[in-house]
């Protein structure tokens, strides 16, 4: 460990440094290292069993079909770029631990996987910027009830809960996220706070920090936060839409090239690849059985396999720039938003999957169908068939099967990683779907 980092941790009076990872159940975990270990300098091995990638959200046991068994160690090597002093918890810091084995990067590490996906994309001379748009529900820790009954963008949420919101904004800023907007969302106790886009790896790292910070700060206010996609059947779900743009040098391809020619450019093919592979991708972006309670028509959650310009019911919304508003046109797009994503996803896997689907689209030179400029949930079955718009899978198993049989993915995924993800998803489908909605949310609400 570099002397400078040691000195920095000492100056910040850090007692514990939490080495984080996010597993295939998409749960964030950490092993906290006391300063007795890191103050001496040198290395301080932190290891986990490979079996940690074989656990599901149902509980801490290795799922029977997982190839990640309790034999073999993974070492967590801090990526110091991700070191943060936690502004909401004096004496603590966190850092993301990259998985290594025998000193080599571990190929089943979700973060490493994202780095590989970015390399795939870079072969086409393009890069991606992204941001996760988080919604979450704040519950009273004692009663389990939402902390307010405010609706979308109610100023009273700020009146009632201003100190929490301000501290959350500050805490995120102090960890390097750029906060942009806050408003209460439609669900009771449901909040949304958006942060600025960045390079994809940073966006995924930020998502870990975001989830951690909301939970950490909530605990201090007597709240229990949950990012669970659907906490209450009758309330709006918690989405975590992915906003993304593609860049060549310093040019945003959606602004400069998308829809400008008769043939599809790289950015159009990328989006077409995401659209085409969406049922498989959903195994990574809406990966919990609970996710499917959220994915309903008329909920702005992306339940239909279509894209549309400024269409909040399309799975892929093309967002027009404010200065050249021209709804309905294929041109004049600033960036895209994937709505079919929630925060029960592992941000590294979700972004990797998105990128790989996009790369498949580029490889095949796919073109987008015409945009859907109406609410597909209000269309008749005949109309949807004519427009070739499908309702997206209604349950996780369908997505896992699509993911499993998608042979185009094979070249990308390490076989053990793919097998382990499938094993975890199937276990969650089996066990969690056997529960009532109330039992399911009670079990999962603290996990996300
Ligand atoms: Mg929202």
Tab-separated table of C-alpha atoms and ligand atoms in Angstrom:
chain	number	residue	atom	x	y	z
A	1	UNK	CA	0.000	0.000	0.000
A	2	UNK	CA	1.374	3.339	-1.014
A	3	UNK	CA	2.682	5.628	1.682
A	4	UNK	CA	0.525	8.479	0.445
A	5	UNK	CA	-2.656	6.464	0.928
A	6	UNK	CA	-1.548	5.398	4.381
A	7	UNK	CA	-0.923	9.015	5.340
A	8	UNK	CA	-4.257	10.056	3.931
A	9	UNK	CA	-6.094	7.407	5.942
A	10	UNK	CA	-4.221	8.493	9.067
A	11	UNK	CA	-5.024	12.164	8.496
A	12	UNK	CA	-8.708	11.253	8.142
A	13	UNK	CA	-8.472	9.202	11.345
A	14	UNK	CA	-9.782	6.072	9.672
A	15	UNK	CA	-10.257	3.150	12.050
A	16	UNK	CA	-11.798	0.697	9.574
A	17	UNK	CA	-11.512	0.510	5.814
A	18	UNK	CA	-14.277	-1.565	4.263
A	19	UNK	CA	-13.150	-3.581	1.224
A	20	UNK	CA	-16.278	-3.918	-0.934
A	21	UNK	CA	-17.484	-6.250	-3.634
A	22	UNK	CA	-20.839	-6.890	-5.270
A	23	UNK	CA	-21.787	-10.527	-5.801
A	24	UNK	CA	-24.009	-12.315	-8.330
A	25	UNK	CA	-26.977	-11.907	-5.992
A	26	UNK	CA	-26.141	-8.229	-6.558
A	27	UNK	CA	-25.717	-7.660	-2.859
A	28	UNK	CA	-22.961	-5.307	-1.756
A	29	UNK	CA	-20.665	-6.835	0.816
A	30	UNK	CA	-17.507	-5.743	2.588
A	31	UNK	CA	-14.752	-6.931	4.861
A	32	UNK	CA	-13.597	-4.129	7.156
A	33	UNK	CA	-9.866	-3.922	7.790
A	34	UNK	CA	-8.675	-2.336	11.048
A	35	UNK	CA	-5.913	0.238	10.964
A	36	UNK	CA	-3.664	-2.205	12.813
A	37	UNK	CA	-3.358	-3.929	9.462
A	38	UNK	CA	-3.147	-1.066	7.015
A	39	UNK	CA	-1.119	1.408	9.114
A	40	UNK	CA	1.951	-0.774	8.896
A	41	UNK	CA	1.985	-0.445	5.123
A	42	UNK	CA	2.912	-3.360	2.927
A	43	UNK	CA	0.201	-5.738	1.875
A	44	UNK	CA	-2.696	-6.965	3.985
A	45	UNK	CA	-4.366	-9.867	2.237
A	46	UNK	CA	-8.149	-9.875	2.273
A	47	UNK	CA	-9.657	-13.006	0.896
A	48	UNK	CA	-13.085	-14.486	0.329
A	49	UNK	CA	-14.060	-17.938	-0.759
A	50	UNK	CA	-15.040	-18.424	-4.378
A	51	UNK	CA	-18.304	-19.661	-2.887
A	52	UNK	CA	-19.204	-16.013	-2.171
A	53	UNK	CA	-20.149	-15.837	-5.842
A	54	UNK	CA	-22.392	-18.843	-5.365
A	55	UNK	CA	-24.789	-17.322	-2.839
A	56	UNK	CA	-28.231	-16.003	-3.711
A	57	UNK	CA	-30.376	-13.275	-2.212
A	58	UNK	CA	-32.304	-15.962	-0.305
A	59	UNK	CA	-29.593	-16.369	2.310
A	60	UNK	CA	-25.975	-17.186	3.008
A	61	UNK	CA	-25.661	-20.676	1.637
A	62	UNK	CA	-24.071	-21.800	-1.610
A	63	UNK	CA	-26.726	-22.665	-4.165
A	64	UNK	CA	-26.432	-26.319	-5.138
A	65	UNK	CA	-25.948	-25.839	-8.902
A	66	UNK	CA	-23.301	-23.132	-8.613
A	67	UNK	CA	-19.808	-23.953	-9.877
A	68	UNK	CA	-18.478	-21.431	-7.315
A	69	UNK	CA	-17.835	-23.819	-4.452
A	70	UNK	CA	-16.136	-23.337	-1.082
A	71	UNK	CA	-12.806	-24.437	-2.477
A	72	UNK	CA	-10.487	-21.766	-3.790
A	73	UNK	CA	-9.747	-18.286	-2.484
A	74	UNK	CA	-10.294	-14.956	-4.167
A	75	UNK	CA	-8.117	-12.080	-2.974
A	76	UNK	CA	-9.571	-8.593	-2.900
A	77	UNK	CA	-7.050	-6.065	-4.124
A	78	UNK	CA	-8.162	-2.509	-3.394
A	79	UNK	CA	-8.500	-0.293	-6.434
A	80	UNK	CA	-7.300	2.928	-4.825
A	81	UNK	CA	-9.178	5.012	-7.385
A	82	UNK	CA	-12.306	3.956	-5.521
A	83	UNK	CA	-11.066	4.810	-2.022
A	84	UNK	CA	-13.502	7.114	-0.227
A	85	UNK	CA	-13.586	8.490	3.292
A	86	UNK	CA	-17.209	8.030	4.318
A	87	UNK	CA	-18.581	11.485	5.124
A	88	UNK	CA	-21.585	10.006	6.903
A	89	UNK	CA	-19.661	7.632	9.161
A	90	UNK	CA	-16.634	9.090	10.993
A	91	UNK	CA	-13.697	6.709	11.241
A	92	UNK	CA	-14.663	4.678	8.161
A	93	UNK	CA	-13.484	4.488	4.580
A	94	UNK	CA	-14.463	2.182	1.757
A	95	UNK	CA	-12.663	0.915	-1.297
A	96	UNK	CA	-13.683	-1.513	-4.007
A	97	UNK	CA	-11.754	-4.791	-3.928
A	98	UNK	CA	-10.848	-6.216	-7.308
A	99	UNK	CA	-10.912	-9.968	-7.344
A	100	UNK	CA	-7.564	-11.620	-7.992
A	101	UNK	CA	-6.190	-15.126	-7.911
A	102	UNK	CA	-2.492	-15.922	-7.874
A	103	UNK	CA	-1.865	-12.223	-8.421
A	104	UNK	CA	-3.881	-12.221	-11.655
A	105	UNK	CA	-7.197	-10.465	-12.193
A	106	UNK	CA	-9.975	-12.980	-11.638
A	107	UNK	CA	-12.028	-13.424	-14.799
A	108	UNK	CA	-15.266	-14.027	-12.918
A	109	UNK	CA	-15.058	-10.623	-11.190
A	110	UNK	CA	-18.049	-8.494	-12.297
A	111	UNK	CA	-15.914	-5.343	-12.293
A	112	UNK	CA	-13.231	-6.941	-14.401
A	113	UNK	CA	-16.000	-8.137	-16.710
A	114	UNK	CA	-17.105	-4.546	-17.223
A	115	UNK	CA	-13.537	-3.559	-18.074
A	116	UNK	CA	-13.499	-6.320	-20.700
A	117	UNK	CA	-16.834	-5.191	-22.126
A	118	UNK	CA	-15.446	-1.667	-22.441
A	119	UNK	CA	-12.491	-3.064	-24.350
A	120	UNK	CA	-14.863	-4.832	-26.740
A	121	UNK	CA	-16.612	-1.547	-27.397
A	122	UNK	CA	-13.354	0.321	-27.827
A	123	UNK	CA	-12.558	-1.907	-30.825
A	124	UNK	CA	-15.099	0.183	-32.689
A	125	UNK	CA	-13.389	3.386	-31.613
A	126	UNK	CA	-16.222	4.338	-29.278
A	127	UNK	CA	-16.738	4.691	-25.555
A	128	UNK	CA	-19.829	4.909	-23.411
A	129	UNK	CA	-20.862	7.294	-20.661
A	130	UNK	CA	-23.610	6.392	-18.255
A	131	UNK	CA	-25.535	7.259	-15.120
A	132	UNK	CA	-27.898	5.239	-12.959
A	133	UNK	CA	-31.096	7.065	-12.036
A	134	UNK	CA	-31.962	5.791	-8.592
A	135	UNK	CA	-35.342	5.663	-6.915
A	136	UNK	CA	-35.650	4.320	-3.387
A	137	UNK	CA	-38.148	4.091	-0.561
A	138	UNK	CA	-37.545	5.390	2.950
A	139	UNK	CA	-39.262	3.468	5.716
A	140	UNK	CA	-39.552	4.194	9.382
A	141	UNK	CA	-37.132	1.723	10.941
A	142	UNK	CA	-39.454	0.880	13.803
A	143	UNK	CA	-42.850	0.702	12.108
A	144	UNK	CA	-41.686	-0.322	8.622
A	145	UNK	CA	-44.107	2.262	7.168
A	146	UNK	CA	-43.041	4.753	4.456
A	147	UNK	CA	-41.874	7.980	6.086
A	148	UNK	CA	-44.326	10.176	4.167
A	149	UNK	CA	-47.289	10.091	1.850
A	150	UNK	CA	-46.043	12.629	-0.625
A	151	UNK	CA	-46.637	12.349	-4.355
A	152	UNK	CA	-44.385	13.135	-7.326
A	153	UNK	CA	-42.322	16.314	-6.846
A	154	UNK	CA	-44.127	17.382	-3.674
A	155	UNK	CA	-42.355	20.325	-2.075
A	156	UNK	CA	-43.593	18.993	1.255
A	157	UNK	CA	-41.069	16.132	1.012
A	158	UNK	CA	-38.356	18.743	1.333
A	159	UNK	CA	-40.252	20.572	4.084
A	160	UNK	CA	-40.615	17.347	6.054
A	161	UNK	CA	-37.295	15.722	5.312
A	162	UNK	CA	-34.972	18.529	4.194
A	163	UNK	CA	-32.074	17.734	6.545
A	164	UNK	CA	-31.819	14.163	5.257
A	165	UNK	CA	-31.948	15.231	1.615
A	166	UNK	CA	-29.308	17.928	2.097
A	167	UNK	CA	-27.003	15.582	3.972
A	168	UNK	CA	-27.444	12.928	1.321
A	169	UNK	CA	-26.569	15.431	-1.407
A	170	UNK	CA	-23.476	16.563	0.512
A	171	UNK	CA	-22.363	13.033	1.335
A	172	UNK	CA	-22.544	11.993	-2.315
A	173	UNK	CA	-20.712	15.122	-3.466
A	174	UNK	CA	-17.953	14.523	-0.923
A	175	UNK	CA	-17.425	11.091	-2.460
A	176	UNK	CA	-17.057	12.532	-5.937
A	177	UNK	CA	-20.550	12.035	-7.347
A	178	UNK	CA	-22.063	15.104	-8.966
A	179	UNK	CA	-25.579	15.535	-7.681
A	180	UNK	CA	-28.042	17.078	-10.115
A	181	UNK	CA	-31.683	16.842	-9.023
A	182	UNK	CA	-33.889	15.777	-6.171
A	183	UNK	CA	-37.637	15.219	-6.067
A	184	UNK	CA	-40.002	12.980	-4.252
A	185	UNK	CA	-41.390	10.244	-6.472
A	186	UNK	CA	-44.960	8.985	-6.805
A	187	UNK	CA	-44.768	6.225	-4.194
A	188	UNK	CA	-45.188	6.925	-0.495
A	189	UNK	CA	-41.751	7.569	1.004
A	190	UNK	CA	-40.245	7.245	-2.483
A	191	UNK	CA	-37.386	9.554	-3.416
A	192	UNK	CA	-35.259	10.169	-6.469
A	193	UNK	CA	-31.891	11.855	-6.568
A	194	UNK	CA	-30.013	11.991	-9.835
A	195	UNK	CA	-26.287	12.266	-10.415
A	196	UNK	CA	-24.296	13.291	-13.456
A	197	UNK	CA	-23.104	10.805	-16.046
A	198	UNK	CA	-19.506	9.684	-16.216
A	199	UNK	CA	-17.374	7.007	-17.828
A	200	UNK	CA	-19.059	3.637	-17.438
A	201	UNK	CA	-16.679	2.143	-14.864
A	202	UNK	CA	-17.012	5.234	-12.696
A	203	UNK	CA	-20.799	5.129	-13.113
A	204	UNK	CA	-20.876	1.564	-11.779
A	205	UNK	CA	-18.521	2.436	-8.916
A	206	UNK	CA	-20.745	5.418	-8.156
A	207	UNK	CA	-23.775	3.159	-8.009
A	208	UNK	CA	-22.128	1.136	-5.238
A	209	UNK	CA	-21.347	4.359	-3.357
A	210	UNK	CA	-24.878	5.631	-3.922
A	211	UNK	CA	-26.562	2.529	-2.511
A	212	UNK	CA	-24.156	2.474	0.439
A	213	UNK	CA	-24.611	6.141	1.229
A	214	UNK	CA	-28.407	6.027	1.164
A	215	UNK	CA	-28.391	3.056	3.529
A	216	UNK	CA	-25.695	4.525	5.781
A	217	UNK	CA	-27.365	7.875	6.156
A	218	UNK	CA	-30.852	6.404	6.545
A	219	UNK	CA	-29.692	4.391	9.537
A	220	UNK	CA	-28.626	7.615	11.228
A	221	UNK	CA	-32.004	9.213	10.671
A	222	UNK	CA	-33.952	6.266	12.049
A	223	UNK	CA	-34.994	5.149	8.570
A	224	UNK	CA	-34.569	1.914	6.705
A	225	UNK	CA	-33.985	2.550	3.007
A	226	UNK	CA	-34.841	0.049	0.325
A	227	UNK	CA	-34.087	0.015	-3.393
A	228	UNK	CA	-36.330	-3.011	-3.813
A	229	UNK	CA	-38.003	-2.734	-7.253
A	230	UNK	CA	-41.468	-3.148	-5.767
A	231	UNK	CA	-41.927	-2.588	-2.080
A	232	UNK	CA	-45.716	-2.248	-2.010
A	233	UNK	CA	-48.025	-3.584	-4.729
A	234	UNK	CA	-50.205	-0.491	-4.795
A	235	UNK	CA	-47.288	1.976	-4.888
A	236	UNK	CA	-44.940	2.998	-7.701
A	237	UNK	CA	-41.912	0.768	-8.124
A	238	UNK	CA	-38.281	1.742	-7.662
A	239	UNK	CA	-36.559	1.945	-11.015
A	240	UNK	CA	-32.887	2.441	-11.663
A	241	UNK	CA	-32.928	3.502	-15.289
A	242	UNK	CA	-29.598	3.542	-17.101
A	243	UNK	CA	-28.897	6.693	-19.095
A	244	UNK	CA	-26.216	6.201	-21.703
A	245	UNK	CA	-24.501	7.976	-24.548
A	246	UNK	CA	-21.866	6.806	-27.017
A	247	UNK	CA	-18.813	8.863	-27.808
A	248	UNK	CA	-16.221	8.954	-30.527
A	249	UNK	CA	-13.384	11.187	-29.435
A	250	UNK	CA	-15.314	14.103	-27.982
A	251	UNK	CA	-18.419	13.701	-30.113
A	252	UNK	CA	-21.677	12.394	-28.783
A	253	UNK	CA	-22.765	9.977	-31.521
A	254	UNK	CA	-26.451	10.256	-30.643
A	255	UNK	CA	-26.287	13.971	-31.334
A	256	UNK	CA	-23.957	13.801	-34.314
A	257	UNK	CA	-24.619	10.604	-36.206
A	258	UNK	CA	-27.770	8.817	-35.023
A	259	UNK	CA	-30.428	8.763	-37.747
A	260	UNK	CA	-28.507	11.194	-39.934
A	261	UNK	CA	-28.013	8.757	-42.821
A	262	UNK	CA	-30.066	6.197	-44.649
A	263	UNK	CA	-28.071	3.333	-43.190
A	264	UNK	CA	-27.709	2.749	-39.442
A	265	UNK	CA	-24.629	4.261	-37.821
A	266	UNK	CA	-22.800	2.598	-34.902
A	267	UNK	CA	-24.996	4.254	-32.290
A	268	UNK	CA	-28.229	3.107	-33.923
A	269	UNK	CA	-26.903	-0.451	-34.283
A	270	UNK	CA	-25.831	-0.380	-30.635
A	271	UNK	CA	-29.347	0.526	-29.473
A	272	UNK	CA	-30.853	-1.995	-31.896
A	273	UNK	CA	-28.645	-4.703	-30.345
A	274	UNK	CA	-29.858	-3.767	-26.877
A	275	UNK	CA	-33.469	-3.803	-28.043
A	276	UNK	CA	-33.158	-7.158	-29.782
A	277	UNK	CA	-31.390	-8.867	-26.871
A	278	UNK	CA	-33.439	-7.254	-24.126
A	279	UNK	CA	-35.108	-10.466	-22.848
A	280	UNK	CA	-31.649	-12.001	-22.197
A	281	UNK	CA	-30.221	-8.754	-20.853
A	282	UNK	CA	-33.037	-8.595	-18.326
A	283	UNK	CA	-31.398	-11.499	-16.442
A	284	UNK	CA	-28.762	-8.895	-15.516
A	285	UNK	CA	-30.740	-5.637	-15.330
A	286	UNK	CA	-33.990	-6.724	-13.644
A	287	UNK	CA	-32.603	-9.830	-11.993
A	288	UNK	CA	-34.865	-10.353	-8.977
A	289	UNK	CA	-38.221	-12.129	-8.971
A	290	UNK	CA	-39.378	-8.946	-7.249
A	291	UNK	CA	-38.360	-6.938	-10.347
A	292	UNK	CA	-41.311	-8.392	-12.228
A	293	UNK	CA	-43.822	-6.870	-9.847
A	294	UNK	CA	-42.498	-3.496	-11.039
A	295	UNK	CA	-42.467	-4.191	-14.779
A	296	UNK	CA	-46.082	-3.422	-15.563
A	297	UNK	CA	-47.743	-1.351	-18.304
A	298	UNK	CA	-48.507	2.291	-17.437
A	299	UNK	CA	-45.802	2.351	-14.739
A	300	UNK	CA	-43.027	4.005	-16.787
A	301	UNK	CA	-40.892	0.994	-16.014
A	302	UNK	CA	-40.152	-0.289	-19.548
A	303	UNK	CA	-42.452	-3.299	-19.894
A	304	UNK	CA	-42.525	-3.391	-23.713
A	305	UNK	CA	-39.766	-4.282	-26.157
A	306	UNK	CA	-39.734	-1.050	-28.108
A	307	UNK	CA	-38.032	2.299	-28.314
A	308	UNK	CA	-39.600	5.714	-28.634
A	309	UNK	CA	-38.659	9.348	-28.682
A	310	UNK	CA	-39.478	10.919	-25.309
A	311	UNK	CA	-41.746	7.939	-24.713
A	312	UNK	CA	-41.729	7.019	-21.024
A	313	UNK	CA	-43.510	3.728	-21.644
A	314	UNK	CA	-40.850	2.392	-24.021
A	315	UNK	CA	-38.090	0.184	-22.640
A	316	UNK	CA	-35.625	2.391	-24.496
A	317	UNK	CA	-36.426	6.086	-24.387
A	318	UNK	CA	-34.569	8.358	-26.798
A	319	UNK	CA	-34.163	11.643	-24.966
A	320	UNK	CA	-34.180	14.814	-27.042
A	321	UNK	CA	-31.917	17.705	-26.143
A	322	UNK	CA	-33.786	20.677	-24.669
A	323	UNK	CA	-32.531	23.108	-27.316
A	324	UNK	CA	-33.928	21.315	-30.362
A	325	UNK	CA	-37.148	19.763	-29.297
A	326	UNK	CA	-38.624	17.716	-32.100
A	327	UNK	CA	-40.554	14.764	-30.713
A	328	UNK	CA	-41.258	11.984	-33.173
A	329	UNK	CA	-38.118	12.508	-35.187
A	330	UNK	CA	-35.380	9.933	-35.244
A	331	UNK	CA	-32.874	12.788	-35.315
A	332	UNK	CA	-32.124	15.206	-32.491
A	333	UNK	CA	-31.384	12.688	-29.802
A	334	UNK	CA	-29.153	13.514	-26.860
A	335	UNK	CA	-28.915	10.095	-25.236
A	336	UNK	CA	-30.899	6.938	-24.461
A	337	UNK	CA	-32.410	5.637	-21.270
A	338	UNK	CA	-32.934	1.938	-20.541
A	339	UNK	CA	-35.930	1.770	-18.239
A	340	UNK	CA	-35.868	-1.983	-17.849
A	341	UNK	CA	-33.312	-1.854	-15.044
A	342	UNK	CA	-33.572	-1.667	-11.265
A	343	UNK	CA	-31.210	-1.465	-8.317
A	344	UNK	CA	-31.431	-5.145	-7.481
A	345	UNK	CA	-28.932	-5.425	-10.334
A	346	UNK	CA	-25.184	-5.581	-10.000
A	347	UNK	CA	-24.170	-2.323	-11.723
A	348	UNK	CA	-21.050	-3.912	-13.214
A	349	UNK	CA	-23.028	-6.783	-14.716
A	350	UNK	CA	-25.904	-4.563	-15.843
A	351	UNK	CA	-23.602	-2.190	-17.716
A	352	UNK	CA	-21.481	-5.029	-19.104
A	353	UNK	CA	-24.613	-6.716	-20.427
A	354	UNK	CA	-25.888	-3.492	-21.969
A	355	UNK	CA	-22.560	-2.906	-23.691
A	356	UNK	CA	-22.252	-6.465	-24.970
A	357	UNK	CA	-25.781	-6.382	-26.407
A	358	UNK	CA	-24.849	-3.106	-28.078
A	359	UNK	CA	-21.673	-4.629	-29.477
A	360	UNK	CA	-23.714	-7.513	-30.903
A	361	UNK	CA	-25.923	-4.943	-32.626
A	362	UNK	CA	-22.873	-3.195	-34.071
A	363	UNK	CA	-21.351	-6.481	-35.250
A	364	UNK	CA	-24.550	-7.359	-37.093
A	365	UNK	CA	-25.124	-3.812	-38.351
A	366	UNK	CA	-28.665	-3.883	-36.957
A	367	UNK	CA	-31.120	-1.078	-37.655
A	368	UNK	CA	-33.864	0.107	-35.323
A	369	UNK	CA	-37.515	-0.399	-36.212
A	370	UNK	CA	-39.620	2.780	-36.339
A	371	UNK	CA	-40.038	4.451	-32.935
A	372	UNK	CA	-43.160	3.733	-30.924
A	373	UNK	CA	-44.844	7.070	-30.306
A	374	UNK	CA	-47.752	5.947	-28.190
A	375	UNK	CA	-48.325	4.099	-24.947
A	376	UNK	CA	-47.925	0.449	-25.987
A	377	UNK	CA	-49.908	-0.581	-22.907
A	378	UNK	CA	-52.937	1.131	-24.411
A	379	UNK	CA	-52.614	-0.577	-27.794
A	380	UNK	CA	-54.649	-3.572	-28.824
A	381	UNK	CA	-52.966	-6.945	-29.302
A	382	UNK	CA	-53.492	-6.602	-33.090
A	383	UNK	CA	-51.848	-3.214	-33.136
A	384	UNK	CA	-48.865	-4.445	-31.118
A	385	UNK	CA	-48.486	-7.412	-33.460
A	386	UNK	CA	-48.608	-5.096	-36.475
A	387	UNK	CA	-45.967	-2.817	-34.948
A	388	UNK	CA	-43.945	-5.911	-33.927
A	389	UNK	CA	-43.861	-4.761	-30.311
A	390	UNK	CA	-43.687	-7.552	-27.737
A	391	UNK	CA	-44.531	-7.428	-24.073
A	392	UNK	CA	-41.252	-8.203	-22.297
A	393	UNK	CA	-41.010	-11.450	-20.267
A	394	UNK	CA	-43.409	-11.645	-17.357
A	395	UNK	CA	-41.083	-13.541	-15.067
A	396	UNK	CA	-37.425	-13.991	-14.274
A	397	UNK	CA	-37.232	-17.588	-15.448
A	398	UNK	CA	-38.094	-16.612	-19.022
A	399	UNK	CA	-35.234	-14.085	-18.990
A	400	UNK	CA	-32.782	-16.551	-17.482
A	401	UNK	CA	-33.684	-19.076	-20.177
A	402	UNK	CA	-33.179	-16.431	-22.868
A	403	UNK	CA	-29.823	-15.515	-21.290
A	404	UNK	CA	-28.812	-19.168	-21.024
A	405	UNK	CA	-29.630	-19.981	-24.635
A	406	UNK	CA	-28.268	-16.769	-26.143
A	407	UNK	CA	-25.319	-18.266	-27.991
A	408	UNK	CA	-24.158	-14.802	-29.083
A	409	UNK	CA	-23.138	-14.193	-25.456
A	410	UNK	CA	-20.871	-17.217	-25.324
A	411	UNK	CA	-17.737	-15.565	-26.589
A	412	UNK	CA	-18.029	-12.883	-23.919
A	413	UNK	CA	-18.868	-14.624	-20.671
A	414	UNK	CA	-16.418	-16.779	-18.784
A	415	UNK	CA	-18.287	-20.128	-18.687
A	416	UNK	CA	-18.060	-20.367	-14.904
A	417	UNK	CA	-19.416	-16.851	-14.531
A	418	UNK	CA	-22.367	-17.529	-16.798
A	419	UNK	CA	-23.146	-20.819	-15.078
A	420	UNK	CA	-22.901	-19.273	-11.610
A	421	UNK	CA	-25.140	-16.319	-12.509
A	422	UNK	CA	-27.746	-18.697	-13.939
A	423	UNK	CA	-27.590	-20.920	-10.836
A	424	UNK	CA	-28.143	-17.944	-8.525
A	425	UNK	CA	-31.004	-16.539	-10.629
A	426	UNK	CA	-32.767	-19.916	-10.790
A	427	UNK	CA	-32.451	-20.423	-7.040
A	428	UNK	CA	-33.961	-16.982	-6.433
A	429	UNK	CA	-36.747	-17.688	-8.877
A	430	UNK	CA	-37.578	-21.002	-7.190
A	431	UNK	CA	-37.369	-19.872	-3.589
A	432	UNK	CA	-38.622	-16.306	-3.782
A	433	UNK	CA	-41.505	-17.005	-6.099
A	434	UNK	CA	-42.778	-19.606	-3.668
A	435	UNK	CA	-43.271	-16.785	-1.127
A	436	UNK	CA	-46.204	-14.400	-0.940
A	437	UNK	CA	-45.448	-10.842	-2.038
A	438	UNK	CA	-45.336	-9.728	1.604
A	439	UNK	CA	-42.942	-12.509	2.616
A	440	UNK	CA	-40.773	-11.786	-0.402
A	441	UNK	CA	-40.460	-8.074	0.323
A	442	UNK	CA	-39.859	-8.725	4.033
A	443	UNK	CA	-36.949	-10.995	3.130
A	444	UNK	CA	-35.442	-8.767	0.433
A	445	UNK	CA	-36.042	-5.209	1.565
A	446	UNK	CA	-32.814	-4.873	3.546
A	447	UNK	CA	-30.705	-6.614	0.906
A	448	UNK	CA	-31.050	-3.864	-1.703
B	1	LIG	MG1	-38.310	8.723	-11.333
